[in-house]
Coordinates of C-alpha atoms and ligand atoms in Angstrom, one line a residue:
M102 CA 0.0 0.0 0.0
A103 CA 2.7 2.5 1.0
P104 CA 4.4 2.5 -2.4
I105 CA 1.1 3.2 -4.1
L106 CA 0.3 6.1 -1.8
L107 CA 3.8 7.5 -2.4
A108 CA 3.4 7.3 -6.2
L109 CA 0.1 8.9 -6.0
S110 CA 1.3 11.7 -3.9
L111 CA 4.0 12.3 -6.5
L112 CA 1.4 12.4 -9.2
L113 CA -0.7 14.8 -7.2
Q114 CA 2.2 17.0 -6.3
F115 CA 3.0 17.2 -10.0
L116 CA -0.5 18.3 -10.9
V117 CA -0.3 21.1 -8.3
I118 CA 3.1 22.4 -9.6
L119 CA 2.5 21.8 -13.2
P120 CA 0.9 25.2 -14.3
T121 CA 3.8 27.0 -12.6
I122 CA 6.6 25.2 -14.4
S123 CA 8.4 27.9 -16.4
G124 CA 8.5 27.4 -20.1
W125 CA 5.8 24.7 -20.1
P126 CA 3.0 26.0 -22.3
V127 CA -0.5 26.0 -20.8
S128 CA -2.0 23.8 -23.5
D129 CA 0.8 21.2 -22.9
A130 CA 0.0 21.4 -19.2
A131 CA -3.7 20.7 -19.8
D132 CA -2.7 17.9 -22.1
T133 CA -0.4 16.5 -19.5
F134 CA -3.3 16.6 -17.0
D135 CA -5.3 14.5 -19.4
F136 CA -3.0 11.6 -19.7
L137 CA -1.5 11.6 -16.2
L138 CA -4.8 11.1 -14.4
S139 CA -7.2 10.0 -17.0
R140 CA -10.1 7.8 -16.1
D141 CA -8.6 4.4 -16.5
L142 CA -5.5 5.3 -14.5
I143 CA -7.7 6.6 -11.7
S144 CA -9.8 3.5 -11.7
A145 CA -6.7 1.4 -11.7
I146 CA -5.3 3.2 -8.7
Q147 CA -8.5 3.4 -6.9
G148 CA -9.0 -0.3 -7.4
S149 CA -5.7 -0.8 -5.6
L150 CA -6.6 1.4 -2.6
K151 CA -8.1 -0.4 0.4
S152 CA -10.4 1.2 2.9
T153 CA -7.9 3.1 5.1
A154 CA -8.5 6.7 6.2
A155 CA -5.6 7.9 4.2
A156 CA -6.9 6.1 1.1
S157 CA -10.3 7.8 1.5
V158 CA -8.7 11.3 1.6
L159 CA -6.7 10.4 -1.4
R160 CA -9.7 9.1 -3.2
Q161 CA -11.4 12.5 -2.7
Q162 CA -8.4 14.2 -4.1
I163 CA -8.4 12.0 -7.1
N164 CA -12.1 12.7 -7.7
K165 CA -11.4 16.4 -7.6
Y166 CA -8.6 16.0 -10.1
S167 CA -10.7 13.8 -12.3
R168 CA -13.3 16.6 -12.6
A169 CA -10.5 18.9 -13.8
I170 CA -9.5 16.2 -16.3
D171 CA -13.0 16.2 -17.7
E172 CA -12.5 19.9 -18.5
V173 CA -9.4 19.4 -20.5
A174 CA -10.3 16.1 -22.1
G175 CA -9.9 15.9 -25.8
L176 CA -6.7 17.8 -26.0
G177 CA -4.8 14.9 -27.5
S178 CA -1.1 15.3 -28.4
D179 CA 0.1 14.8 -31.9
L180 CA 3.8 14.8 -31.8
P181 CA 6.0 13.8 -34.7
V182 CA 7.5 10.4 -34.2
S183 CA 11.1 11.8 -33.9
K184 CA 10.1 13.9 -30.9
R185 CA 8.0 11.4 -28.9
A186 CA 10.7 9.7 -26.9
A187 CA 12.2 13.0 -25.8
A188 CA 8.8 14.3 -24.8
A189 CA 8.1 11.1 -22.8
C190 CA 11.4 11.6 -21.0
K191 CA 10.6 15.2 -20.2
I192 CA 7.3 14.3 -18.7
A193 CA 8.6 11.3 -16.9
D194 CA 11.3 13.5 -15.3
L195 CA 8.5 15.5 -13.7
I196 CA 6.7 12.5 -12.4
F197 CA 9.8 10.6 -11.3
P198 CA 12.3 13.3 -10.4
G199 CA 15.9 11.9 -10.0
R200 CA 14.9 8.6 -11.6
V201 CA 15.0 9.5 -15.3
F202 CA 18.5 9.3 -16.9
A203 CA 19.3 11.0 -20.2
A204 CA 22.7 11.0 -22.0
N205 CA 24.4 13.6 -19.8
D206 CA 23.4 12.1 -16.4
P207 CA 26.2 10.3 -14.5
E208 CA 24.0 7.2 -14.0
Y209 CA 23.3 6.9 -17.8
Q210 CA 26.4 4.7 -18.5
S211 CA 25.7 2.1 -15.9
E212 CA 22.1 1.9 -17.1
E213 CA 23.3 1.4 -20.6
D214 CA 25.8 -1.3 -19.6
F215 CA 23.4 -3.2 -17.2
N216 CA 22.5 -6.1 -19.5
W217 CA 24.3 -9.4 -19.5
S218 CA 25.2 -9.4 -23.1
Q219 CA 27.0 -6.5 -24.8
T220 CA 24.7 -7.0 -27.8
C221 CA 22.2 -5.2 -25.5
W222 CA 24.3 -2.3 -24.4
L223 CA 22.3 0.2 -26.3
P224 CA 21.5 3.8 -25.6
A225 CA 18.0 5.1 -24.8
A226 CA 16.4 8.5 -25.1
C227 CA 16.2 8.0 -21.3
F228 CA 16.2 5.2 -18.8
I229 CA 13.4 5.4 -16.3
Q230 CA 13.8 3.7 -13.0
L231 CA 10.5 2.5 -11.6
R232 CA 9.9 1.3 -8.1
T233 CA 6.2 0.5 -7.7
T234 CA 3.3 -0.9 -9.6
A235 CA 1.7 2.6 -9.7
D236 CA 5.0 3.9 -11.2
V237 CA 4.6 1.3 -14.0
A238 CA 1.0 2.3 -14.5
A239 CA 1.9 6.0 -14.7
A240 CA 4.9 5.3 -17.0
L241 CA 2.8 3.3 -19.4
K242 CA 0.2 6.1 -19.4
V243 CA 2.9 8.5 -20.5
I244 CA 4.2 6.1 -23.2
R245 CA 0.8 5.4 -24.6
H246 CA -0.3 9.0 -24.7
V247 CA 2.9 10.2 -26.3
G248 CA 3.0 7.2 -28.6
T249 CA 6.7 6.6 -28.0
K250 CA 8.6 3.3 -28.5
F251 CA 9.6 1.6 -25.2
A252 CA 11.3 -1.5 -23.9
V253 CA 11.0 -3.2 -20.5
R254 CA 14.0 -4.6 -18.6
S255 CA 14.1 -6.5 -15.3
G256 CA 17.0 -8.9 -14.8
G257 CA 18.6 -7.8 -18.2
H258 CA 19.7 -11.4 -19.0
N259 CA 18.1 -11.8 -22.4
P260 CA 20.9 -11.5 -24.9
N261 CA 18.8 -10.5 -27.9
S262 CA 19.5 -6.9 -28.9
G263 CA 16.4 -4.6 -28.5
F264 CA 14.4 -6.9 -26.2
G265 CA 15.4 -5.6 -22.8
S266 CA 17.2 -2.7 -24.5
I267 CA 16.0 -0.1 -27.0
G268 CA 18.3 2.5 -28.7
D269 CA 17.9 6.3 -28.6
S270 CA 14.6 6.5 -30.3
G271 CA 12.7 5.0 -27.4
V272 CA 12.5 4.9 -23.6
L273 CA 13.7 2.0 -21.4
L274 CA 11.6 1.1 -18.4
D275 CA 14.0 -0.3 -15.8
L276 CA 12.1 -2.5 -13.3
H277 CA 15.0 -3.7 -11.2
G278 CA 13.9 -1.4 -8.4
L279 CA 10.6 -3.3 -8.0
D280 CA 12.4 -5.7 -5.7
T281 CA 9.9 -6.6 -3.0
L282 CA 10.1 -10.2 -1.6
S283 CA 7.9 -11.9 1.0
L284 CA 6.6 -15.3 2.0
S285 CA 3.0 -15.6 3.1
D286 CA 1.6 -18.2 5.5
D287 CA 0.2 -20.3 2.7
G288 CA 3.7 -20.8 1.4
I289 CA 3.5 -18.5 -1.6
L290 CA 6.5 -16.4 -2.5
H291 CA 5.5 -12.8 -3.6
A292 CA 8.3 -11.4 -5.7
G293 CA 8.7 -8.2 -7.6
P294 CA 10.2 -8.2 -11.1
G295 CA 13.5 -6.8 -9.8
I296 CA 14.2 -10.0 -7.9
T297 CA 16.8 -12.5 -9.3
W298 CA 16.8 -16.2 -8.7
G299 CA 19.8 -16.1 -6.4
K300 CA 18.0 -13.6 -4.1
A301 CA 14.8 -15.7 -4.1
Y302 CA 16.7 -18.9 -3.2
D303 CA 18.8 -17.2 -0.5
F304 CA 15.6 -15.8 1.0
L305 CA 13.8 -19.2 1.1
D306 CA 16.7 -21.3 2.1
P307 CA 16.4 -20.7 5.9
H308 CA 12.7 -21.8 5.6
G309 CA 13.8 -25.2 4.2
I310 CA 11.9 -24.6 0.9
T311 CA 12.5 -23.4 -2.6
V312 CA 10.9 -22.2 -5.8
I313 CA 11.3 -23.7 -9.2
G314 CA 13.6 -21.2 -10.9
G315 CA 16.8 -20.5 -12.8
R316 CA 20.2 -22.0 -12.5
H317 CA 22.1 -18.8 -12.5
Y318 CA 22.2 -16.3 -9.6
T319 CA 21.7 -13.1 -11.5
V320 CA 18.9 -14.1 -14.0
G321 CA 15.7 -12.1 -13.4
L322 CA 12.4 -13.8 -12.6
P323 CA 10.3 -12.0 -15.3
G324 CA 12.0 -13.1 -18.6
F325 CA 12.6 -16.6 -17.2
L326 CA 9.0 -17.1 -16.0
L327 CA 7.4 -15.5 -19.0
G328 CA 9.4 -17.8 -21.3
G329 CA 8.8 -21.1 -19.5
G330 CA 11.8 -21.6 -17.2
M331 CA 14.2 -24.5 -17.3
T332 CA 15.2 -25.4 -13.8
F333 CA 17.5 -27.9 -12.0
F334 CA 14.7 -30.6 -11.6
P335 CA 12.0 -29.9 -14.2
N336 CA 10.5 -33.4 -13.8
L337 CA 9.5 -32.9 -10.1
Y338 CA 7.1 -29.9 -10.4
G339 CA 7.3 -28.8 -14.0
L340 CA 8.9 -25.7 -15.5
G341 CA 9.3 -22.5 -13.5
T342 CA 6.2 -21.0 -15.0
D343 CA 4.1 -23.9 -14.0
S344 CA 4.4 -22.9 -10.3
V345 CA 3.2 -19.3 -10.8
K346 CA -0.1 -19.1 -8.9
S347 CA -0.8 -15.5 -9.8
Y348 CA 0.6 -12.5 -11.7
E349 CA 0.0 -8.8 -10.9
V350 CA -0.1 -7.2 -14.4
V351 CA -0.3 -3.6 -15.5
L352 CA -2.2 -3.6 -18.8
A353 CA -1.6 -1.3 -21.7
N354 CA -4.3 1.1 -20.5
S355 CA -2.6 1.2 -17.1
T356 CA -5.2 -0.9 -15.4
I357 CA -3.7 -3.1 -12.7
I358 CA -5.2 -6.6 -12.5
D359 CA -4.4 -10.1 -11.1
A360 CA -4.3 -13.1 -13.3
N361 CA -4.7 -16.5 -11.7
A362 CA -6.8 -19.7 -11.8
H363 CA -9.8 -17.7 -10.5
E364 CA -9.5 -14.2 -12.0
N365 CA -8.5 -13.6 -15.6
A366 CA -7.6 -17.3 -16.0
D367 CA -7.1 -16.9 -19.8
L368 CA -4.4 -14.3 -19.1
W369 CA -2.8 -16.4 -16.4
R370 CA -2.4 -19.4 -18.8
A371 CA -1.2 -17.2 -21.6
L372 CA 1.5 -15.6 -19.4
K373 CA 2.8 -19.1 -18.6
G374 CA 5.2 -19.1 -21.6
G375 CA 3.6 -16.5 -23.8
G376 CA 6.2 -13.8 -23.2
S377 CA 5.8 -10.1 -22.9
N378 CA 2.8 -9.8 -25.2
F379 CA 0.1 -8.9 -22.7
G380 CA 1.2 -6.4 -20.1
I381 CA 4.0 -5.6 -17.7
V382 CA 4.2 -8.1 -14.7
T383 CA 4.7 -6.3 -11.5
R384 CA 4.5 -9.2 -9.0
F385 CA 4.8 -13.0 -9.3
D386 CA 3.1 -15.1 -6.7
I387 CA 4.9 -18.4 -6.8
E388 CA 4.2 -21.8 -5.2
T389 CA 7.1 -22.9 -3.0
H390 CA 8.1 -26.6 -2.7
P391 CA 9.7 -28.7 0.0
L392 CA 12.7 -29.2 -2.2
H393 CA 15.7 -28.5 0.0
N394 CA 18.3 -31.2 0.2
V395 CA 20.2 -31.5 -3.1
Q396 CA 23.2 -33.5 -4.0
Y397 CA 25.3 -32.2 -6.9
S398 CA 28.6 -32.5 -8.7
L399 CA 29.9 -30.8 -11.8
N400 CA 32.4 -33.0 -13.6
L401 CA 34.9 -32.1 -16.4
Y402 CA 35.5 -34.5 -19.3
D403 CA 37.9 -34.7 -22.2
P404 CA 35.8 -33.6 -25.2
S405 CA 37.6 -36.1 -27.6
D406 CA 35.5 -38.8 -25.8
Y407 CA 32.3 -37.2 -27.1
V408 CA 30.8 -40.5 -28.4
N409 CA 30.9 -42.1 -24.9
I410 CA 29.9 -38.9 -23.1
L411 CA 26.9 -38.4 -25.3
Y412 CA 26.0 -42.1 -24.8
A413 CA 26.1 -41.6 -21.0
T414 CA 23.9 -38.6 -21.5
T415 CA 21.2 -40.7 -23.2
Q416 CA 21.5 -43.2 -20.3
V417 CA 20.8 -40.5 -17.7
Q418 CA 17.9 -39.3 -19.8
K419 CA 16.5 -42.8 -19.8
A420 CA 16.7 -43.0 -16.0
M421 CA 15.1 -39.6 -15.7
E422 CA 11.9 -41.1 -17.1
T423 CA 11.5 -43.2 -14.0
D424 CA 13.2 -41.1 -11.3
S425 CA 12.1 -37.4 -11.2
N426 CA 14.7 -36.6 -8.6
I427 CA 17.4 -36.7 -11.2
G428 CA 18.6 -33.4 -12.6
F429 CA 21.1 -33.2 -15.4
F430 CA 22.7 -30.9 -18.0
L431 CA 25.6 -31.3 -20.4
N432 CA 27.5 -28.2 -21.4
V433 CA 29.8 -28.8 -24.4
N434 CA 32.8 -26.4 -25.1
P435 CA 35.7 -26.7 -27.5
T436 CA 38.2 -27.7 -24.8
V437 CA 36.0 -29.2 -22.1
I438 CA 32.7 -30.9 -21.6
I439 CA 30.9 -30.3 -18.3
A440 CA 28.2 -32.6 -16.9
G441 CA 26.0 -31.4 -14.1
L442 CA 24.9 -34.5 -12.1
L443 CA 22.2 -33.5 -9.7
Y444 CA 19.9 -35.3 -7.3
A445 CA 17.0 -33.9 -5.3
D446 CA 18.0 -35.6 -2.1
W447 CA 21.1 -36.5 -0.1
P448 CA 21.5 -40.2 -1.0
T449 CA 24.2 -42.0 0.9
V450 CA 25.4 -43.9 -2.2
P451 CA 25.6 -42.1 -5.6
P452 CA 22.4 -42.6 -7.7
S453 CA 22.9 -45.5 -10.1
A454 CA 21.6 -43.2 -12.9
F455 CA 25.0 -41.6 -13.1
N456 CA 26.9 -44.9 -13.4
A457 CA 27.5 -44.4 -17.1
F458 CA 29.4 -41.1 -16.3
D459 CA 31.3 -42.7 -13.4
S460 CA 32.8 -45.3 -15.7
L461 CA 34.1 -42.8 -18.3
K462 CA 37.9 -42.8 -18.7
S463 CA 37.8 -39.2 -20.0
F464 CA 36.9 -37.9 -16.6
W465 CA 39.4 -35.1 -15.8
G466 CA 38.1 -34.2 -12.3
P467 CA 35.4 -32.3 -10.6
F468 CA 34.7 -28.6 -11.2
I469 CA 32.4 -28.9 -8.1
P470 CA 33.0 -32.2 -6.2
T471 CA 30.0 -34.2 -4.9
T472 CA 28.3 -31.9 -2.4
N473 CA 25.2 -32.3 -0.1
G474 CA 23.7 -28.8 -0.3
T475 CA 20.6 -27.0 -1.3
I476 CA 19.3 -25.2 -4.3
A477 CA 20.7 -22.0 -2.9
T478 CA 24.2 -23.4 -2.3
L479 CA 24.1 -25.1 -5.8
T480 CA 23.2 -21.8 -7.5
S481 CA 25.9 -19.9 -5.6
A482 CA 28.5 -22.6 -6.4
I483 CA 27.7 -22.3 -10.1
N484 CA 27.8 -18.5 -10.0
I485 CA 31.1 -17.9 -11.6
G486 CA 30.2 -14.3 -12.2
D487 CA 29.1 -12.4 -15.4
F488 CA 31.8 -11.1 -17.7
P489 CA 31.2 -8.6 -20.5
A490 CA 31.0 -10.2 -24.0
K491 CA 28.7 -10.2 -27.0
R492 CA 26.3 -13.2 -27.0
E493 CA 23.9 -14.8 -29.4
P494 CA 21.7 -17.8 -28.3
Y495 CA 19.7 -20.4 -30.3
A496 CA 16.9 -22.9 -29.3
A497 CA 16.0 -26.2 -30.7
S498 CA 14.4 -29.4 -29.3
T499 CA 14.6 -33.0 -30.3
K500 CA 13.8 -36.5 -29.1
V501 CA 16.6 -38.4 -27.3
D502 CA 18.9 -40.3 -29.7
H503 CA 22.6 -41.1 -29.4
A504 CA 23.2 -41.2 -33.2
L505 CA 21.6 -37.8 -33.5
Y506 CA 23.7 -36.4 -30.7
V507 CA 26.9 -37.6 -32.5
D508 CA 25.8 -36.1 -35.8
V509 CA 25.3 -32.7 -34.1
H510 CA 28.6 -32.9 -32.3
E511 CA 30.5 -33.8 -35.5
R512 CA 29.0 -30.7 -37.2
Y513 CA 30.0 -28.7 -34.2
L514 CA 33.6 -29.9 -34.6
E515 CA 33.5 -28.8 -38.2
L516 CA 32.2 -25.4 -37.2
L517 CA 35.0 -24.9 -34.6
K518 CA 37.3 -24.8 -37.6
T519 CA 35.7 -21.5 -38.7
D520 CA 37.8 -18.4 -38.4
M521 CA 36.2 -16.7 -35.4
P522 CA 38.8 -14.8 -33.4
S523 CA 37.9 -14.4 -29.7
A524 CA 34.7 -16.5 -30.1
N525 CA 33.5 -19.5 -28.0
L526 CA 30.9 -21.6 -29.6
S527 CA 29.2 -24.0 -27.2
Y528 CA 26.0 -26.0 -26.7
T529 CA 24.1 -27.3 -23.8
I530 CA 21.7 -30.3 -23.7
Q531 CA 18.9 -29.9 -21.2
P532 CA 16.7 -33.0 -20.7
V533 CA 13.0 -32.8 -20.2
A534 CA 11.1 -36.0 -19.3
K535 CA 7.4 -36.7 -19.8
A536 CA 6.9 -36.1 -16.1
A537 CA 7.8 -32.4 -16.6
V538 CA 5.1 -31.9 -19.2
Q539 CA 2.6 -33.8 -17.0
A540 CA 3.5 -31.6 -13.9
G541 CA 2.7 -28.5 -16.0
E542 CA -0.7 -29.9 -17.0
Y543 CA -1.4 -30.8 -13.4
R544 CA -0.8 -27.2 -12.4
G545 CA -3.3 -25.7 -14.8
G546 CA -1.4 -25.9 -18.1
N547 CA 0.8 -23.5 -19.9
S548 CA 1.1 -22.0 -23.4
L549 CA 4.0 -24.0 -24.6
G550 CA 2.3 -26.7 -26.6
L551 CA 4.8 -29.4 -25.4
E552 CA 4.6 -32.9 -26.6
K553 CA 4.5 -35.5 -23.8
V554 CA 7.7 -37.3 -24.8
S555 CA 11.2 -37.6 -23.5
Q556 CA 13.1 -34.7 -25.1
S557 CA 16.2 -32.6 -25.2
W558 CA 16.3 -28.8 -25.3
W559 CA 19.4 -27.8 -27.1
A560 CA 20.9 -24.4 -26.3
P561 CA 23.8 -23.5 -28.8
L562 CA 25.4 -20.2 -27.7
V563 CA 28.2 -18.1 -29.2
E564 CA 30.1 -15.5 -27.1
W565 CA 32.7 -13.2 -28.5
F566 CA 34.5 -9.9 -27.9
D567 CA 35.7 -8.6 -31.2
D568 CA 33.4 -6.6 -33.5
S569 CA 35.1 -8.1 -36.5
T570 CA 33.8 -11.6 -35.5
D571 CA 30.1 -10.5 -35.5
I572 CA 29.2 -12.0 -38.8
A573 CA 31.2 -15.3 -38.5
A574 CA 29.9 -15.9 -34.9
H575 CA 26.3 -15.3 -36.1
K576 CA 26.8 -17.7 -39.0
A577 CA 28.4 -20.5 -37.0
L578 CA 25.7 -20.3 -34.3
N579 CA 22.9 -20.5 -36.8
D580 CA 24.5 -23.3 -38.7
L581 CA 24.8 -25.3 -35.5
G582 CA 21.2 -24.5 -34.5
N583 CA 19.9 -25.5 -38.0
S584 CA 22.0 -28.6 -37.9
V585 CA 20.2 -29.8 -34.7
Q586 CA 16.9 -29.4 -36.5
S587 CA 17.9 -30.9 -39.8
F588 CA 19.7 -33.9 -38.4
A589 CA 16.8 -34.5 -36.1
Q590 CA 14.4 -34.5 -39.1
K591 CA 16.6 -36.9 -41.0
R592 CA 16.6 -39.3 -38.1
G593 CA 12.8 -38.9 -37.4
K594 CA 13.6 -37.3 -34.0
A595 CA 12.5 -33.7 -34.6
L596 CA 10.3 -31.7 -32.3
N597 CA 8.8 -28.3 -33.2
Y598 CA 9.1 -26.6 -29.9
Q599 CA 11.7 -23.9 -29.5
F600 CA 12.4 -22.7 -26.0
M601 CA 11.9 -18.9 -25.7
N602 CA 14.5 -18.4 -22.9
D603 CA 17.2 -19.8 -25.2
G604 CA 15.7 -18.4 -28.4
S605 CA 17.3 -16.1 -30.9
Y606 CA 15.7 -13.0 -32.5
T607 CA 16.1 -14.9 -35.8
Q608 CA 13.7 -17.6 -34.7
K609 CA 9.9 -17.8 -34.8
I610 CA 9.6 -19.0 -31.2
L611 CA 5.8 -18.5 -30.8
D612 CA 5.1 -20.3 -34.1
S613 CA 6.8 -23.4 -32.6
Y614 CA 4.1 -23.6 -29.9
G615 CA 1.5 -24.8 -32.6
T616 CA -1.5 -23.2 -34.2
R617 CA -3.9 -23.9 -31.4
Q618 CA -1.7 -22.2 -28.8
V619 CA -0.9 -19.3 -31.1
D620 CA -4.6 -18.7 -31.8
T621 CA -5.3 -18.6 -28.0
L622 CA -2.4 -16.2 -27.4
K623 CA -3.7 -13.9 -30.1
K624 CA -7.2 -13.9 -28.6
V625 CA -5.9 -13.1 -25.1
A626 CA -3.6 -10.3 -26.4
K627 CA -6.6 -8.8 -28.3
K628 CA -8.8 -9.0 -25.1
Y629 CA -6.3 -7.4 -22.7
D630 CA -4.5 -5.1 -25.1
P631 CA -7.2 -4.2 -27.7
T632 CA -5.2 -1.3 -29.2
G633 CA -2.1 -3.4 -29.5
V634 CA 0.3 -1.2 -27.5
F635 CA 2.6 -4.2 -26.7
Q636 CA 2.7 -5.1 -30.3
T637 CA 3.2 -1.7 -31.9
L638 CA 5.0 0.5 -29.3
Q639 CA 7.1 -2.2 -27.6
N640 CA 10.5 -2.3 -29.3
D641 CA 11.0 -6.0 -29.7
G642 CA 10.7 -9.4 -28.1
F643 CA 9.1 -12.7 -29.0
L644 CA 6.0 -10.7 -30.0
L645 CA 2.9 -11.9 -31.7
R646 CA 3.5 -9.3 -34.4
R647 CA 6.5 -11.5 -35.5
L648 CA 4.1 -14.3 -36.5
Ligands
LIG946 C1 23.8 -16.7 -17.5 C2 22.4 -17.1 -17.9 C3 21.8 -18.2 -17.3 C4 20.5 -18.6 -17.7 N1 20.0 -19.7 -17.1 C5 18.7 -20.0 -17.4 C6 18.1 -21.2 -16.8 O1 18.7 -21.9 -16.0 N2 16.9 -21.5 -17.2 C7 16.2 -20.7 -18.2 O2 15.0 -21.1 -18.5 N3 16.7 -19.7 -18.7 C8 18.0 -19.3 -18.4 N4 18.5 -18.2 -18.9 C9 17.8 -17.4 -19.9 C10 16.9 -16.4 -19.2 O3 15.8 -17.0 -18.5 C11 16.3 -15.4 -20.3 O4 17.3 -14.7 -20.9 C12 15.3 -14.4 -19.6 O5 14.7 -13.7 -20.7 C13 16.0 -13.5 -18.7 O6 15.1 -12.7 -18.0 P1 15.5 -11.3 -17.4 O7 14.3 -10.8 -16.6 O8 16.8 -11.5 -16.6 O9 15.8 -10.5 -18.7 P2 15.3 -9.1 -19.4 O10 16.3 -9.0 -20.5 O11 15.2 -8.0 -18.4 O12 13.9 -9.5 -20.0 C14 13.7 -10.5 -20.9 C15 12.4 -10.2 -21.7 O13 11.3 -10.1 -20.9 C16 10.7 -8.8 -21.0 N5 10.4 -8.4 -19.6 C17 11.3 -8.1 -18.6 N6 10.6 -7.8 -17.5 C18 9.3 -7.9 -17.8 C19 8.1 -7.7 -17.0 N7 8.2 -7.4 -15.7 N8 6.9 -7.9 -17.6 C20 6.8 -8.2 -19.0 N9 7.9 -8.4 -19.7 C21 9.1 -8.2 -19.1 C22 11.8 -7.9 -21.6 O14 11.2 -6.9 -22.3 C23 12.5 -8.9 -22.5 O15 11.8 -9.1 -23.7 C24 19.8 -17.8 -18.6 C25 20.4 -16.6 -19.2 C26 21.7 -16.3 -18.8 C27 22.3 -15.1 -19.4

């Protein structure tokens, strides 16, 4: 409640001082009145106010201002496109003083360099730091009224340029200040979009519980959960998104609503994998699980033994179909292969599922030795820090097949011969068992259109430093990604699904969900964003407009 009151008081203060701001023409002031507190924003904010005395006073003030708005209604702005972002920044600066950063501000550079991948280190007409849901509603109001391009950034870990970044013809809404975190008596974690998985795990660890989240400390909740969410043990409780009980969403018209199994259930299901097509999520209510004790080791192998390592991988995947406590990933690099061998318990003898890896002669030693820990300690142990580099990802999925894995790896070896100074081409195999798909259905279903088969989600990635490598890196990555799909087709092991969180801007991720899912997503977007703000003004993303 307190943040909403604070934001409102800022809006109200602004309305009082507005006519006296020197150099601000009266008609602009009236216009600003119109969009700052127009009817739908008022009803959104009033809807959030509970029945305290302070809220009642505030409501009276809002009503007073709303009458004033009626008097100035109809003075729409009609700025040329080239001036819209700058106008939005100017107005935002009045509403959020000290939190709007343009090129000359000292904070500008750190805002520009916030994202994980340097491909996203883009300028913006301004970066606007938001702290509350009401801030987001007001900012969207400004954006919509002015008609400027915008992008939303939370954890900043999506490597696709222009998704959580924009360029100087638009404004960037920075949500990392919405970092509330609490646990209610019913075991639900309430987290703002500024929270990262490491923070969520550390917060829950003393309670002996966890949430189904990311495997990297600094990844943000929003992009991860809106894209599905591959986790350490997907087969126990499904993907990350399957455990979201409710979303608080600011819609394009600045209305604030909840989406869950009981209210706006169509939106709830669409948000579970449908990306940033419907609104800005300002709170995630996430089911916690009694998943605490975790045994893990990360082992290093000689990559020349790839035939046997890939065979061992298929054996672990087979075992995962009958034991959902097994977690696994294989990360393949030019000079080393890393296997993550995980178990959701503290067994006294190593799980037999990993025997195929134990017997490999190519074992070089542990990167992390066998440890009895928790999800929180595992995430911290893997957290080797983020270093600046350019990155491009790719997503493909296939059925499990040793011969296919060997085909892909041999193409990978060919591609490593490409001249790519300073580049590292790698790929990761992430297993998903039938149980993971079933767990999602059990929790109300998601938008992903997954087939209920044992599958591998492939994540080729290229990282590089040198601008002169841009083209070669892009080509090699896409060749590897396409090879996964084409070899899978040849061997009858292809799957359509492409995982949004590992997806490239070059891919048609939503198409891969299937026609039925896409039709539903389109209907939901039309219902909650009838004027298409998130399709037309949002800079980029895995948007329905790409279909
Ligand atoms: C080191 C690393 C490890 C990773 N590990 C995993 C993993 O284990 N499992 C996995 O599934 N993925 C993983 N990912 C992928 C990651 O989940 C995606 O890149 C995800 O998009 C990042 O989310 P973010 O909030 O940090 O990113 P951002 O770049 O801030 O946002 C990603 C997208 O979501 C939109 N968005 C952001 N906030 C909101 C919001 N509040 N409402 C609506 N839209 C919003 C943005 O506009 C953007 O399009 C990893 C990525 C990295 C870099």
